[in-house]
mmCIF file of C-alpha atoms in Angstrom:
data_model
loop_
_atom_site.group_PDB
_atom_site.id
_atom_site.type_symbol
_atom_site.label_atom_id
_atom_site.label_comp_id
_atom_site.label_asym_id
_atom_site.label_seq_id
_atom_site.Cartn_x
_atom_site.Cartn_y
_atom_site.Cartn_z
ATOM 1 C CA MET A 1 -38.746 -41.611 18.993
ATOM 2 C CA SER A 2 -39.200 -38.362 19.085
ATOM 3 C CA GLN A 3 -41.276 -36.316 16.412
ATOM 4 C CA PRO A 4 -38.350 -32.956 14.986
ATOM 5 C CA GLU A 5 -39.126 -29.428 16.152
ATOM 6 C CA ASN A 6 -41.067 -27.743 13.049
ATOM 7 C CA HIS A 7 -38.434 -24.554 12.591
ATOM 8 C CA VAL A 8 -38.932 -22.119 10.426
ATOM 9 C CA VAL A 9 -36.569 -20.792 8.441
ATOM 10 C CA PRO A 10 -36.553 -16.200 7.750
ATOM 11 C CA VAL A 11 -36.299 -15.479 3.919
ATOM 12 C CA VAL A 12 -33.393 -13.548 3.786
ATOM 13 C CA SER A 13 -33.994 -10.605 0.828
ATOM 14 C CA ARG A 14 -32.617 -8.044 -0.373
ATOM 15 C CA ALA A 15 -33.764 -5.162 -2.241
ATOM 16 C CA ILE A 16 -33.246 -5.068 -5.936
ATOM 17 C CA GLU A 17 -32.700 -1.664 -6.720
ATOM 18 C CA GLY A 18 -35.198 -0.072 -9.378
ATOM 19 C CA LEU A 19 -37.158 -3.519 -9.210
ATOM 20 C CA ASP A 20 -40.963 -2.230 -8.616
ATOM 21 C CA VAL A 21 -42.635 -5.343 -6.914
ATOM 22 C CA GLU A 22 -46.024 -4.902 -8.234
ATOM 23 C CA VAL A 23 -45.097 -4.434 -12.083
ATOM 24 C CA LEU A 24 -43.490 -7.641 -11.706
ATOM 25 C CA ARG A 25 -46.561 -9.041 -9.963
ATOM 26 C CA GLU A 26 -48.182 -7.759 -12.565
ATOM 27 C CA ALA A 27 -46.007 -9.482 -15.432
ATOM 28 C CA ILE A 28 -46.268 -12.534 -13.901
ATOM 29 C CA ARG A 29 -49.559 -12.728 -13.421
ATOM 30 C CA THR A 30 -49.416 -11.759 -17.264
ATOM 31 C CA GLU A 31 -47.165 -13.938 -19.065
ATOM 32 C CA TYR A 32 -49.653 -16.910 -16.739
ATOM 33 C CA GLY A 33 -52.598 -15.992 -17.057
ATOM 34 C CA GLN A 34 -51.953 -16.053 -21.213
ATOM 35 C CA VAL A 35 -50.495 -19.830 -19.979
ATOM 36 C CA ALA A 36 -54.182 -20.463 -19.071
ATOM 37 C CA SER A 37 -55.621 -18.966 -22.047
ATOM 38 C CA ASP A 38 -53.542 -20.126 -25.003
ATOM 39 C CA PRO A 39 -51.013 -22.420 -23.352
ATOM 40 C CA GLY A 40 -50.117 -23.737 -27.332
ATOM 41 C CA GLN A 41 -48.778 -20.784 -27.893
ATOM 42 C CA GLY A 42 -44.666 -20.824 -26.839
ATOM 43 C CA PHE A 43 -43.859 -19.506 -23.842
ATOM 44 C CA HIS A 44 -39.280 -18.631 -22.719
ATOM 45 C CA PHE A 45 -39.937 -22.644 -20.719
ATOM 46 C CA HIS A 46 -41.116 -25.343 -21.484
ATOM 47 C CA THR A 47 -45.285 -26.162 -20.283
ATOM 48 C CA GLY A 48 -47.749 -29.089 -20.367
ATOM 49 C CA ARG A 49 -47.568 -32.349 -20.250
ATOM 50 C CA LYS A 50 -43.881 -32.475 -22.343
ATOM 51 C CA LEU A 51 -42.731 -30.560 -19.157
ATOM 52 C CA ALA A 52 -44.333 -33.174 -16.606
ATOM 53 C CA HIS A 53 -42.837 -35.351 -17.908
ATOM 54 C CA LEU A 54 -39.226 -33.599 -17.715
ATOM 55 C CA LEU A 55 -40.541 -33.468 -14.016
ATOM 56 C CA GLY A 56 -40.819 -37.196 -13.491
ATOM 57 C CA TYR A 57 -44.506 -37.371 -12.665
ATOM 58 C CA GLU A 58 -46.052 -40.639 -13.309
ATOM 59 C CA GLU A 59 -48.303 -40.818 -15.714
ATOM 60 C CA ALA A 60 -51.107 -42.387 -13.780
ATOM 61 C CA TRP A 61 -51.121 -39.173 -11.335
ATOM 62 C CA LEU A 62 -51.950 -37.298 -15.144
ATOM 63 C CA GLY A 63 -54.575 -40.187 -15.557
ATOM 64 C CA GLY A 64 -58.386 -38.345 -15.521
ATOM 65 C CA VAL A 65 -56.108 -34.778 -15.480
ATOM 66 C CA PRO A 66 -58.653 -32.626 -18.313
ATOM 67 C CA GLU A 67 -56.596 -32.318 -21.044
ATOM 68 C CA GLY A 68 -56.511 -28.400 -20.677
ATOM 69 C CA THR A 69 -55.165 -28.357 -17.372
ATOM 70 C CA VAL A 70 -53.167 -30.637 -17.802
ATOM 71 C CA ALA A 71 -51.652 -28.268 -20.868
ATOM 72 C CA ALA A 72 -51.115 -25.108 -18.828
ATOM 73 C CA PHE A 73 -49.157 -26.986 -16.060
ATOM 74 C CA ALA A 74 -45.900 -24.642 -15.783
ATOM 75 C CA GLY A 75 -43.993 -25.598 -12.606
ATOM 76 C CA THR A 76 -40.832 -26.291 -11.519
ATOM 77 C CA GLY A 77 -40.392 -29.447 -9.727
ATOM 78 C CA ASN A 78 -42.359 -32.455 -8.765
ATOM 79 C CA PRO A 79 -43.007 -32.209 -5.130
ATOM 80 C CA PHE A 80 -44.527 -36.138 -5.011
ATOM 81 C CA SER A 81 -41.082 -37.846 -5.791
ATOM 82 C CA LEU A 82 -40.449 -36.875 -2.228
ATOM 83 C CA GLY A 83 -43.050 -39.379 -1.818
ATOM 84 C CA ALA A 84 -46.360 -39.888 -1.550
ATOM 85 C CA LEU A 85 -49.378 -38.201 0.465
ATOM 86 C CA ARG A 86 -51.226 -39.581 3.473
ATOM 87 C CA PRO A 87 -55.178 -39.912 3.857
ATOM 88 C CA GLY A 88 -56.608 -37.527 5.819
ATOM 89 C CA GLU A 89 -53.517 -34.518 5.556
ATOM 90 C CA ARG A 90 -54.153 -30.748 4.962
ATOM 91 C CA VAL A 91 -52.511 -29.571 2.565
ATOM 92 C CA VAL A 92 -51.346 -26.159 0.800
ATOM 93 C CA ASP A 93 -50.166 -26.361 -2.810
ATOM 94 C CA VAL A 94 -48.444 -22.399 -2.951
ATOM 95 C CA GLY A 95 -49.114 -21.424 -6.646
ATOM 96 C CA CYS A 96 -50.958 -24.581 -7.612
ATOM 97 C CA GLY A 97 -51.507 -22.320 -11.105
ATOM 98 C CA ALA A 98 -54.060 -24.331 -13.559
ATOM 99 C CA GLY A 99 -54.032 -27.419 -9.927
ATOM 100 C CA ILE A 100 -52.275 -30.346 -11.349
ATOM 101 C CA ASP A 101 -50.452 -31.229 -8.105
ATOM 102 C CA SER A 102 -53.649 -30.304 -6.315
ATOM 103 C CA LEU A 103 -55.593 -32.769 -8.301
ATOM 104 C CA ILE A 104 -52.860 -35.274 -7.493
ATOM 105 C CA ALA A 105 -52.614 -34.243 -3.992
ATOM 106 C CA ALA A 106 -56.680 -34.267 -3.266
ATOM 107 C CA ARG A 107 -57.099 -37.475 -4.494
ATOM 108 C CA MET A 108 -54.620 -38.964 -2.705
ATOM 109 C CA VAL A 109 -55.297 -37.405 0.528
ATOM 110 C CA GLY A 110 -58.344 -38.565 -0.397
ATOM 111 C CA PRO A 111 -61.798 -37.012 1.206
ATOM 112 C CA ASP A 112 -61.076 -37.679 4.436
ATOM 113 C CA GLY A 113 -58.153 -35.276 3.400
ATOM 114 C CA VAL A 114 -58.108 -31.456 2.158
ATOM 115 C CA VAL A 115 -56.412 -29.187 -0.774
ATOM 116 C CA VAL A 116 -56.276 -25.870 -0.169
ATOM 117 C CA GLY A 117 -54.351 -23.852 -3.939
ATOM 118 C CA VAL A 118 -52.827 -20.362 -3.478
ATOM 119 C CA ASP A 119 -52.202 -18.590 -7.052
ATOM 120 C CA MET A 120 -51.869 -15.283 -7.360
ATOM 121 C CA THR A 121 -53.764 -15.360 -11.634
ATOM 122 C CA PRO A 122 -56.900 -15.834 -11.991
ATOM 123 C CA GLU A 123 -56.990 -17.163 -15.344
ATOM 124 C CA MET A 124 -54.963 -20.507 -13.797
ATOM 125 C CA LEU A 125 -57.522 -20.437 -9.771
ATOM 126 C CA ALA A 126 -60.047 -21.176 -12.640
ATOM 127 C CA LYS A 127 -59.068 -23.901 -14.295
ATOM 128 C CA ALA A 128 -58.045 -25.576 -11.362
ATOM 129 C CA GLY A 129 -61.674 -24.511 -9.800
ATOM 130 C CA ALA A 130 -63.631 -26.183 -13.468
ATOM 131 C CA SER A 131 -60.718 -29.525 -13.043
ATOM 132 C CA ALA A 132 -61.552 -30.135 -9.692
ATOM 133 C CA VAL A 133 -65.345 -29.218 -10.336
ATOM 134 C CA GLU A 134 -65.386 -31.984 -13.742
ATOM 135 C CA LEU A 135 -63.565 -34.061 -11.521
ATOM 136 C CA GLY A 136 -66.050 -33.782 -8.555
ATOM 137 C CA LEU A 137 -62.964 -32.853 -6.120
ATOM 138 C CA GLY A 138 -64.516 -31.927 -3.062
ATOM 139 C CA ASN A 139 -61.558 -31.492 -1.099
ATOM 140 C CA VAL A 140 -60.093 -28.742 -3.119
ATOM 141 C CA GLU A 141 -60.219 -24.648 -1.840
ATOM 142 C CA LEU A 142 -59.041 -22.538 -3.688
ATOM 143 C CA VAL A 143 -57.642 -18.873 -2.883
ATOM 144 C CA ALA A 144 -56.325 -15.697 -4.477
ATOM 145 C CA GLY A 145 -53.373 -14.896 -3.055
ATOM 146 C CA GLU A 146 -49.527 -14.663 -2.989
ATOM 147 C CA ALA A 147 -46.721 -16.871 -1.580
ATOM 148 C CA GLU A 148 -45.127 -14.465 0.358
ATOM 149 C CA SER A 149 -48.806 -13.386 2.163
ATOM 150 C CA LEU A 150 -50.298 -16.389 2.805
ATOM 151 C CA PRO A 151 -54.087 -15.675 4.671
ATOM 152 C CA PHE A 152 -53.453 -18.919 7.111
ATOM 153 C CA ALA A 153 -53.156 -19.447 10.165
ATOM 154 C CA ASP A 154 -49.217 -20.530 11.091
ATOM 155 C CA GLY A 155 -49.994 -25.244 11.863
ATOM 156 C CA SER A 156 -53.014 -24.883 9.183
ATOM 157 C CA PHE A 157 -51.693 -27.937 7.394
ATOM 158 C CA ASP A 158 -49.469 -30.862 7.493
ATOM 159 C CA VAL A 159 -47.665 -30.671 4.063
ATOM 160 C CA VAL A 160 -46.584 -27.475 2.077
ATOM 161 C CA ILE A 161 -46.402 -27.860 -1.907
#
């Protein structure tokens, strides 16, 4: 049986009249910087362990993840609901935030795999990095960047989350 071809689906977007994208990015950085720094203050979206449970994260996946990182979780979905990653896979976590998915993925892919987390919020990247160090996960790399312009060559990863 032949392998399916990889296809790139172009993103079609229209500019919103009067929208300053840089102002929007800065507002997002500020909001998520607050989530990273003070996750208990309350936001207009769910965060933390409550959100992880709402999205179907298994408690075993969260086990051992530093509580501060769990508290700062502000994800939009559960990529692991589609299945576990395989040992040795190369994974990019776009919008990694505080790093929960990157940390879970790093355990799944093991020492022969690599997980690269990308986020545009310095406070979130710092939290993710501290957690990776605390857990001794040498297969996690963190990169400052934006989803619209990832600094990687095509075909660099097996899995995108």
